[in-house]
């Protein structure tokens, strides 16, 4: 099977904060996939991150959301150039967003949480 792209769907309690946060990180909104109950962001040519309100999730899946547990999911973004990592660090500092950095012989990554509590990593492989 060949897959031409994919969506990752995640729940959000505050769509406006989520939208503002991911725009601040520099991601492009996909207007034709966004609505009053969802926000889509283009990651690569055919890869999207879609945030859904509980109302939208329940409509899509025709079942209620039984729980909204956050904390064990990690969204990792692979970055090709170290200068992009430094630009992201500056963007986060300028906007007073807490983050940490891990650096060893193999990988350099920035880790933080989004407004929903999802763990995010920007990863540069050395």
Short mmCIF file of N, CA, C and O in Angstrom, two decimals:
data_model
loop_
_atom_site.label_atom_id
_atom_site.label_comp_id
_atom_site.label_asym_id
_atom_site.label_seq_id
_atom_site.Cartn_x
_atom_site.Cartn_y
_atom_site.Cartn_z
N UNK A 1 0.84 -1.18 0.00
CA UNK A 1 0.00 0.00 0.00
C UNK A 1 0.88 1.24 0.00
O UNK A 1 1.85 1.32 0.75
N UNK A 2 0.54 2.18 -0.83
CA UNK A 2 1.23 3.46 -0.86
C UNK A 2 0.31 4.52 -0.29
O UNK A 2 -0.85 4.62 -0.67
N UNK A 3 0.83 5.30 0.61
CA UNK A 3 0.06 6.38 1.22
C UNK A 3 0.57 7.70 0.64
O UNK A 3 1.77 7.93 0.56
N UNK A 4 -0.35 8.55 0.22
CA UNK A 4 0.06 9.81 -0.41
C UNK A 4 0.18 10.96 0.58
O UNK A 4 0.63 12.04 0.22
N UNK A 5 -0.22 10.74 1.82
CA UNK A 5 -0.14 11.77 2.84
C UNK A 5 -0.91 11.32 4.05
O UNK A 5 -1.47 10.22 4.07
N UNK A 6 -0.93 12.16 5.09
CA UNK A 6 -1.73 11.78 6.25
C UNK A 6 -2.06 12.99 7.12
O UNK A 6 -1.40 14.02 7.08
N UNK A 7 -3.12 12.81 7.90
CA UNK A 7 -3.57 13.75 8.91
C UNK A 7 -3.34 13.13 10.28
O UNK A 7 -3.65 11.95 10.47
N UNK A 8 -2.86 13.89 11.20
CA UNK A 8 -2.88 13.51 12.61
C UNK A 8 -3.96 14.36 13.25
O UNK A 8 -3.94 15.58 13.13
N UNK A 9 -4.92 13.71 13.89
CA UNK A 9 -6.05 14.40 14.50
C UNK A 9 -5.89 14.39 16.01
O UNK A 9 -5.69 13.33 16.61
N UNK A 10 -5.99 15.56 16.63
CA UNK A 10 -5.88 15.69 18.07
C UNK A 10 -7.01 16.55 18.60
O UNK A 10 -7.48 17.46 17.92
N UNK A 11 -7.43 16.26 19.80
CA UNK A 11 -8.47 17.06 20.45
C UNK A 11 -7.89 18.33 21.03
O UNK A 11 -6.72 18.38 21.44
N UNK A 12 -8.73 19.36 21.09
CA UNK A 12 -8.36 20.61 21.75
C UNK A 12 -9.56 21.13 22.54
O UNK A 12 -10.71 20.99 22.11
N UNK A 13 -9.27 21.71 23.71
CA UNK A 13 -10.31 22.37 24.50
C UNK A 13 -10.42 23.85 24.14
O UNK A 13 -11.43 24.47 24.41
N UNK A 14 -9.36 24.41 23.57
CA UNK A 14 -9.36 25.84 23.24
C UNK A 14 -8.77 26.02 21.84
O UNK A 14 -7.55 26.13 21.67
N UNK A 15 -9.65 26.07 20.87
CA UNK A 15 -9.22 26.15 19.47
C UNK A 15 -8.48 27.45 19.17
O UNK A 15 -7.49 27.45 18.44
N UNK A 16 -8.92 28.56 19.75
CA UNK A 16 -8.27 29.85 19.49
C UNK A 16 -6.83 29.87 20.00
O UNK A 16 -5.92 30.32 19.31
N UNK A 17 -6.60 29.38 21.22
CA UNK A 17 -5.24 29.32 21.76
C UNK A 17 -4.36 28.39 20.94
O UNK A 17 -3.19 28.68 20.68
N UNK A 18 -4.94 27.27 20.53
CA UNK A 18 -4.20 26.30 19.73
C UNK A 18 -3.80 26.91 18.39
O UNK A 18 -2.65 26.81 17.96
N UNK A 19 -4.74 27.57 17.74
CA UNK A 19 -4.47 28.23 16.46
C UNK A 19 -3.36 29.27 16.61
O UNK A 19 -2.39 29.28 15.84
N UNK A 20 -3.47 30.12 17.60
CA UNK A 20 -2.46 31.17 17.82
C UNK A 20 -1.09 30.58 18.09
O UNK A 20 -0.09 31.06 17.58
N UNK A 21 -1.04 29.53 18.89
CA UNK A 21 0.22 28.89 19.25
C UNK A 21 0.93 28.32 18.02
O UNK A 21 2.11 28.58 17.80
N UNK A 22 0.21 27.55 17.20
CA UNK A 22 0.85 26.91 16.05
C UNK A 22 1.19 27.92 14.96
O UNK A 22 2.18 27.75 14.24
N UNK A 23 0.42 28.99 14.84
CA UNK A 23 0.79 30.07 13.93
C UNK A 23 2.06 30.75 14.43
O UNK A 23 2.95 31.07 13.64
N UNK A 24 2.17 30.96 15.73
CA UNK A 24 3.36 31.56 16.31
C UNK A 24 4.60 30.71 16.03
O UNK A 24 5.68 31.24 15.76
N UNK A 25 4.43 29.38 16.05
CA UNK A 25 5.55 28.50 15.74
C UNK A 25 5.94 28.55 14.27
O UNK A 25 7.01 28.10 13.89
N UNK A 26 5.06 29.11 13.44
CA UNK A 26 5.39 29.28 12.03
C UNK A 26 4.69 28.32 11.09
O UNK A 26 5.01 28.27 9.90
N UNK A 27 3.71 27.58 11.59
CA UNK A 27 3.00 26.65 10.73
C UNK A 27 1.89 27.35 9.95
O UNK A 27 1.24 28.25 10.46
N UNK A 28 1.68 26.89 8.72
CA UNK A 28 0.68 27.47 7.82
C UNK A 28 -0.68 26.82 8.04
O UNK A 28 -0.79 25.58 8.01
N UNK A 29 -1.70 27.64 8.26
CA UNK A 29 -3.07 27.12 8.38
C UNK A 29 -3.57 26.70 7.02
O UNK A 29 -3.25 27.32 6.01
N UNK A 30 -4.36 25.65 6.99
CA UNK A 30 -4.98 25.17 5.77
C UNK A 30 -6.45 25.54 5.87
O UNK A 30 -7.24 24.88 6.54
N UNK A 31 -6.79 26.64 5.23
CA UNK A 31 -8.13 27.20 5.39
C UNK A 31 -9.25 26.27 4.93
O UNK A 31 -10.30 26.20 5.56
N UNK A 32 -9.03 25.52 3.84
CA UNK A 32 -10.10 24.66 3.34
C UNK A 32 -10.36 23.48 4.27
O UNK A 32 -11.40 22.84 4.18
N UNK A 33 -9.44 23.19 5.19
CA UNK A 33 -9.63 22.10 6.15
C UNK A 33 -10.03 22.63 7.53
O UNK A 33 -10.30 21.85 8.44
N UNK A 34 -10.03 23.94 7.71
CA UNK A 34 -10.33 24.54 9.01
C UNK A 34 -11.79 24.99 9.03
O UNK A 34 -12.40 25.25 8.00
N UNK A 35 -12.34 25.06 10.24
CA UNK A 35 -13.72 25.50 10.41
C UNK A 35 -13.84 26.10 11.82
O UNK A 35 -12.85 26.24 12.52
N UNK A 36 -15.06 26.42 12.24
CA UNK A 36 -15.24 26.96 13.59
C UNK A 36 -14.94 25.90 14.65
O UNK A 36 -14.73 26.23 15.81
N UNK A 37 -14.88 24.62 14.27
CA UNK A 37 -14.62 23.53 15.21
C UNK A 37 -13.34 22.76 14.92
O UNK A 37 -13.11 21.70 15.49
N UNK A 38 -12.50 23.29 14.01
CA UNK A 38 -11.26 22.59 13.69
C UNK A 38 -10.24 23.56 13.10
O UNK A 38 -10.61 24.58 12.51
N UNK A 39 -8.98 23.23 13.29
CA UNK A 39 -7.89 23.99 12.67
C UNK A 39 -6.90 22.99 12.10
O UNK A 39 -6.46 22.07 12.80
N UNK A 40 -6.54 23.18 10.85
CA UNK A 40 -5.57 22.31 10.18
C UNK A 40 -4.31 23.11 9.86
O UNK A 40 -4.39 24.27 9.47
N UNK A 41 -3.18 22.45 10.03
CA UNK A 41 -1.89 23.06 9.73
C UNK A 41 -1.11 22.14 8.79
O UNK A 41 -1.07 20.93 8.99
N UNK A 42 -0.52 22.74 7.78
CA UNK A 42 0.30 22.01 6.81
C UNK A 42 1.69 21.81 7.41
O UNK A 42 2.33 22.76 7.83
N UNK A 43 2.15 20.55 7.44
CA UNK A 43 3.48 20.24 7.95
C UNK A 43 4.46 19.99 6.82
O UNK A 43 5.56 20.53 6.81
N UNK A 44 4.08 19.14 5.89
CA UNK A 44 4.85 18.91 4.67
C UNK A 44 3.85 18.86 3.53
O UNK A 44 2.65 19.06 3.76
N UNK A 45 4.28 18.55 2.35
CA UNK A 45 3.41 18.64 1.18
C UNK A 45 2.04 17.99 1.38
O UNK A 45 1.02 18.55 1.02
N UNK A 46 1.99 16.80 1.94
CA UNK A 46 0.72 16.09 2.14
C UNK A 46 0.57 15.57 3.57
O UNK A 46 -0.01 14.51 3.79
N UNK A 47 1.09 16.31 4.51
CA UNK A 47 1.03 15.92 5.92
C UNK A 47 0.43 17.07 6.70
O UNK A 47 0.89 18.21 6.59
N UNK A 48 -0.58 16.77 7.48
CA UNK A 48 -1.33 17.80 8.19
C UNK A 48 -1.49 17.45 9.66
O UNK A 48 -1.59 16.28 10.03
N UNK A 49 -1.57 18.47 10.47
CA UNK A 49 -1.90 18.34 11.88
C UNK A 49 -3.26 19.01 12.04
O UNK A 49 -3.42 20.19 11.71
N UNK A 50 -4.25 18.26 12.50
CA UNK A 50 -5.62 18.77 12.59
C UNK A 50 -6.06 18.71 14.05
O UNK A 50 -5.98 17.67 14.69
N UNK A 51 -6.50 19.86 14.57
CA UNK A 51 -7.03 19.95 15.92
C UNK A 51 -8.54 20.06 15.84
O UNK A 51 -9.08 20.88 15.10
N UNK A 52 -9.23 19.22 16.61
CA UNK A 52 -10.68 19.16 16.60
C UNK A 52 -11.24 19.47 17.99
O UNK A 52 -10.69 19.01 18.99
N UNK A 53 -12.34 20.22 18.02
CA UNK A 53 -13.07 20.36 19.27
C UNK A 53 -13.78 19.03 19.53
O UNK A 53 -13.92 18.19 18.63
N UNK A 54 -14.22 18.83 20.76
CA UNK A 54 -14.95 17.60 21.07
C UNK A 54 -16.21 17.48 20.19
O UNK A 54 -16.53 16.39 19.72
N UNK A 55 -16.88 18.60 19.96
CA UNK A 55 -18.08 18.62 19.11
C UNK A 55 -17.76 18.07 17.72
O UNK A 55 -18.48 17.24 17.18
N UNK A 56 -16.66 18.55 17.12
CA UNK A 56 -16.27 18.11 15.77
C UNK A 56 -15.85 16.64 15.78
O UNK A 56 -16.21 15.88 14.89
N UNK A 57 -15.08 16.25 16.80
CA UNK A 57 -14.64 14.86 16.91
C UNK A 57 -15.86 13.93 16.97
O UNK A 57 -15.93 12.92 16.28
N UNK A 58 -16.82 14.29 17.82
CA UNK A 58 -18.01 13.46 17.98
C UNK A 58 -18.82 13.38 16.69
O UNK A 58 -19.38 12.34 16.37
N UNK A 59 -18.85 14.47 15.94
CA UNK A 59 -19.56 14.47 14.65
C UNK A 59 -18.86 13.55 13.65
O UNK A 59 -19.50 12.75 12.96
N UNK A 60 -17.51 13.68 13.54
CA UNK A 60 -16.74 12.84 12.62
C UNK A 60 -16.92 11.36 12.93
O UNK A 60 -17.10 10.54 12.05
N UNK A 61 -16.78 11.02 14.20
CA UNK A 61 -16.72 9.61 14.59
C UNK A 61 -18.04 9.05 15.09
O UNK A 61 -18.12 7.88 15.42
N UNK A 62 -19.04 9.89 15.15
CA UNK A 62 -20.39 9.50 15.55
C UNK A 62 -20.40 8.73 16.88
O UNK A 62 -21.08 7.72 17.04
N UNK A 63 -19.57 9.24 17.81
CA UNK A 63 -19.55 8.69 19.16
C UNK A 63 -18.99 9.76 20.09
O UNK A 63 -18.25 10.64 19.66
N UNK A 64 -19.35 9.69 21.37
CA UNK A 64 -18.87 10.72 22.31
C UNK A 64 -17.40 10.54 22.66
O UNK A 64 -16.86 9.44 22.58
N UNK A 65 -16.77 11.63 23.02
CA UNK A 65 -15.41 11.58 23.54
C UNK A 65 -15.53 11.07 24.98
O UNK A 65 -16.22 11.67 25.80
N UNK A 66 -14.90 9.97 25.27
CA UNK A 66 -15.02 9.39 26.60
C UNK A 66 -13.95 9.89 27.57
O UNK A 66 -14.14 9.87 28.77
N UNK A 67 -12.82 10.33 27.04
CA UNK A 67 -11.78 10.92 27.90
C UNK A 67 -10.88 11.80 27.06
O UNK A 67 -10.81 11.66 25.85
N UNK A 68 -10.22 12.70 27.73
CA UNK A 68 -9.29 13.61 27.06
C UNK A 68 -8.04 13.63 27.92
O UNK A 68 -7.87 14.48 28.78
N UNK A 69 -7.20 12.64 27.75
CA UNK A 69 -5.98 12.54 28.54
C UNK A 69 -4.80 12.95 27.68
O UNK A 69 -4.63 12.46 26.58
N UNK A 70 -4.05 13.87 28.22
CA UNK A 70 -2.89 14.39 27.50
C UNK A 70 -1.66 14.17 28.37
O UNK A 70 -1.73 14.24 29.58
N UNK A 71 -0.54 13.93 27.74
CA UNK A 71 0.69 13.82 28.50
C UNK A 71 1.64 12.77 27.97
O UNK A 71 2.84 12.87 28.14
N UNK A 72 1.12 11.74 27.34
CA UNK A 72 1.99 10.68 26.83
C UNK A 72 2.21 10.78 25.33
O UNK A 72 3.00 10.04 24.77
N UNK A 73 1.50 11.68 24.66
CA UNK A 73 1.68 11.87 23.22
C UNK A 73 2.82 12.86 23.00
O UNK A 73 2.94 13.85 23.71
N UNK A 74 3.64 12.57 22.01
CA UNK A 74 4.72 13.50 21.64
C UNK A 74 4.61 13.75 20.14
O UNK A 74 4.59 12.82 19.34
N UNK A 75 4.54 15.02 19.77
CA UNK A 75 4.54 15.41 18.37
C UNK A 75 5.96 15.86 18.06
O UNK A 75 6.45 16.83 18.63
N UNK A 76 6.64 15.13 17.17
CA UNK A 76 8.03 15.44 16.84
C UNK A 76 8.13 15.97 15.42
O UNK A 76 7.60 15.36 14.49
N UNK A 77 8.80 17.10 15.28
CA UNK A 77 9.02 17.71 13.97
C UNK A 77 10.51 17.62 13.66
O UNK A 77 11.34 18.11 14.43
N UNK A 78 10.86 16.98 12.55
CA UNK A 78 12.25 16.86 12.14
C UNK A 78 12.65 18.13 11.39
O UNK A 78 11.98 18.53 10.45
N UNK A 79 13.75 18.72 11.81
CA UNK A 79 14.24 19.97 11.23
C UNK A 79 15.55 19.67 10.50
O UNK A 79 16.42 18.98 11.04
N UNK A 80 15.70 20.22 9.30
CA UNK A 80 16.86 19.89 8.46
C UNK A 80 18.11 20.70 8.76
O UNK A 80 19.22 20.26 8.48
N UNK A 81 17.96 21.93 9.29
CA UNK A 81 19.11 22.80 9.47
C UNK A 81 19.17 23.32 10.90
O UNK A 81 18.16 23.73 11.46
N UNK A 82 20.39 23.36 11.46
CA UNK A 82 20.57 23.83 12.83
C UNK A 82 20.16 25.30 12.97
O UNK A 82 19.63 25.69 14.01
N UNK A 83 20.33 26.09 11.92
CA UNK A 83 19.96 27.50 12.02
C UNK A 83 18.46 27.65 12.26
O UNK A 83 18.02 28.57 12.94
N UNK A 84 17.65 26.72 11.73
CA UNK A 84 16.21 26.74 11.97
C UNK A 84 15.90 26.46 13.45
O UNK A 84 14.96 27.01 14.00
N UNK A 85 16.72 25.61 14.06
CA UNK A 85 16.54 25.32 15.49
C UNK A 85 16.81 26.59 16.31
O UNK A 85 16.06 26.91 17.23
N UNK A 86 17.87 27.31 15.96
CA UNK A 86 18.19 28.54 16.69
C UNK A 86 17.11 29.60 16.48
O UNK A 86 16.76 30.33 17.41
N UNK A 87 16.56 29.67 15.27
CA UNK A 87 15.46 30.61 15.01
C UNK A 87 14.24 30.25 15.86
O UNK A 87 13.55 31.13 16.38
N UNK A 88 13.96 28.95 16.00
CA UNK A 88 12.83 28.53 16.81
C UNK A 88 13.07 28.89 18.28
O UNK A 88 12.16 29.37 18.97
N UNK A 89 14.27 28.67 18.76
CA UNK A 89 14.59 29.04 20.15
C UNK A 89 14.35 30.53 20.37
O UNK A 89 13.76 30.92 21.40
N UNK A 90 14.77 31.36 19.44
CA UNK A 90 14.57 32.80 19.57
C UNK A 90 13.08 33.15 19.54
O UNK A 90 12.62 34.00 20.30
N UNK A 91 12.34 32.50 18.66
CA UNK A 91 10.89 32.74 18.57
C UNK A 91 10.21 32.40 19.90
O UNK A 91 9.35 33.13 20.39
N UNK A 92 10.60 31.27 20.48
CA UNK A 92 10.01 30.86 21.76
C UNK A 92 10.38 31.82 22.88
O UNK A 92 9.52 32.21 23.68
N UNK A 93 11.65 32.24 22.93
CA UNK A 93 12.09 33.20 23.96
C UNK A 93 11.34 34.52 23.83
O UNK A 93 10.86 35.07 24.81
N UNK A 94 11.26 35.03 22.60
CA UNK A 94 10.60 36.31 22.35
C UNK A 94 9.15 36.29 22.80
O UNK A 94 8.62 37.29 23.29
N UNK A 95 8.50 35.13 22.67
CA UNK A 95 7.09 35.01 23.02
C UNK A 95 6.88 34.41 24.41
O UNK A 95 5.76 34.03 24.75
N UNK A 96 7.95 34.33 25.19
CA UNK A 96 7.90 33.88 26.59
C UNK A 96 7.26 32.50 26.73
O UNK A 96 6.46 32.27 27.63
N UNK A 97 7.64 31.59 25.84
CA UNK A 97 7.16 30.22 25.90
C UNK A 97 8.25 29.35 26.52
O UNK A 97 9.39 29.36 26.05
N UNK A 98 7.90 28.64 27.58
CA UNK A 98 8.86 27.79 28.26
C UNK A 98 9.25 26.61 27.37
O UNK A 98 8.39 26.00 26.74
N UNK A 99 10.55 26.31 27.35
CA UNK A 99 11.03 25.17 26.58
C UNK A 99 12.35 24.70 27.18
O UNK A 99 12.98 25.40 27.97
N UNK A 100 12.74 23.50 26.80
CA UNK A 100 14.02 22.95 27.21
C UNK A 100 14.78 22.51 25.98
O UNK A 100 14.22 22.39 24.89
N UNK A 101 16.07 22.27 26.17
CA UNK A 101 16.93 21.83 25.07
C UNK A 101 17.69 20.59 25.52
O UNK A 101 18.15 20.51 26.67
N UNK A 102 17.80 19.61 24.65
CA UNK A 102 18.62 18.43 24.88
C UNK A 102 19.65 18.39 23.76
O UNK A 102 19.30 18.56 22.59
N UNK A 103 20.90 18.17 24.12
CA UNK A 103 21.98 18.18 23.13
C UNK A 103 22.97 17.08 23.49
O UNK A 103 23.49 17.05 24.60
N UNK A 104 23.20 16.16 22.55
CA UNK A 104 24.26 15.17 22.73
C UNK A 104 24.97 14.97 21.40
O UNK A 104 24.82 15.79 20.50
N UNK A 105 25.71 13.90 21.25
CA UNK A 105 26.50 13.67 20.03
C UNK A 105 25.64 13.32 18.82
O UNK A 105 26.08 13.44 17.69
N UNK A 106 24.40 12.88 19.04
CA UNK A 106 23.56 12.38 17.97
C UNK A 106 22.44 13.34 17.58
O UNK A 106 22.11 13.49 16.42
N UNK A 107 21.85 14.00 18.57
CA UNK A 107 20.65 14.77 18.32
C UNK A 107 20.64 16.05 19.17
O UNK A 107 21.22 16.12 20.24
N UNK A 108 19.99 17.06 18.61
CA UNK A 108 19.72 18.32 19.33
C UNK A 108 18.22 18.52 19.23
O UNK A 108 17.66 18.48 18.14
N UNK A 109 17.55 18.66 20.39
CA UNK A 109 16.12 18.93 20.27
C UNK A 109 15.62 19.91 21.31
O UNK A 109 16.19 20.07 22.38
N UNK A 110 14.57 20.58 20.89
CA UNK A 110 13.87 21.55 21.72
C UNK A 110 12.56 20.88 22.14
O UNK A 110 11.87 20.30 21.29
N UNK A 111 12.24 20.94 23.42
CA UNK A 111 10.98 20.34 23.86
C UNK A 111 10.16 21.35 24.64
O UNK A 111 10.69 22.19 25.35
N UNK A 112 8.83 21.27 24.45
CA UNK A 112 7.90 22.19 25.08
C UNK A 112 6.51 21.57 25.06
O UNK A 112 6.33 20.46 24.56
N UNK A 113 5.54 22.28 25.63
CA UNK A 113 4.15 21.84 25.60
C UNK A 113 3.31 22.87 24.86
O UNK A 113 3.56 24.07 24.95
N UNK A 114 2.29 22.38 24.14
CA UNK A 114 1.36 23.30 23.49
C UNK A 114 0.25 23.67 24.47
O UNK A 114 0.23 23.16 25.60
N UNK A 115 -0.68 24.55 24.10
CA UNK A 115 -1.73 24.98 25.03
C UNK A 115 -2.64 23.84 25.52
O UNK A 115 -3.31 23.97 26.53
N UNK A 116 -2.66 22.72 24.79
CA UNK A 116 -3.48 21.57 25.19
C UNK A 116 -2.74 20.62 26.12
O UNK A 116 -3.32 19.70 26.65
N UNK A 117 -1.43 20.84 26.29
CA UNK A 117 -0.61 19.96 27.11
C UNK A 117 0.13 18.90 26.32
O UNK A 117 0.86 18.09 26.89
N UNK A 118 -0.03 18.89 24.96
CA UNK A 118 0.71 17.94 24.15
C UNK A 118 2.19 18.28 24.19
O UNK A 118 2.57 19.45 24.14
N UNK A 119 3.02 17.26 24.28
CA UNK A 119 4.47 17.44 24.25
C UNK A 119 4.90 17.61 22.80
O UNK A 119 4.47 16.87 21.92
N UNK A 120 5.77 18.59 22.56
CA UNK A 120 6.27 18.87 21.21
C UNK A 120 7.79 18.83 21.23
O UNK A 120 8.41 19.31 22.18
N UNK A 121 8.35 18.28 20.18
CA UNK A 121 9.81 18.28 19.99
C UNK A 121 10.12 18.81 18.60
O UNK A 121 9.46 18.44 17.63
N UNK A 122 11.14 19.65 18.53
CA UNK A 122 11.76 20.01 17.26
C UNK A 122 13.12 19.32 17.29
O UNK A 122 13.92 19.58 18.19
N UNK A 123 13.37 18.45 16.33
CA UNK A 123 14.52 17.56 16.38
C UNK A 123 15.45 17.82 15.19
O UNK A 123 15.02 17.83 14.05
N UNK A 124 16.74 18.01 15.51
CA UNK A 124 17.78 18.11 14.49
C UNK A 124 18.75 16.96 14.73
O UNK A 124 19.33 16.85 15.80
N UNK A 125 18.87 16.08 13.72
CA UNK A 125 19.80 14.96 13.83
C UNK A 125 21.15 15.39 13.30
O UNK A 125 21.24 15.89 12.18
N UNK A 126 22.18 15.20 14.11
CA UNK A 126 23.54 15.65 13.74
C UNK A 126 24.18 14.67 12.76
O UNK A 126 23.89 13.54 12.70
#
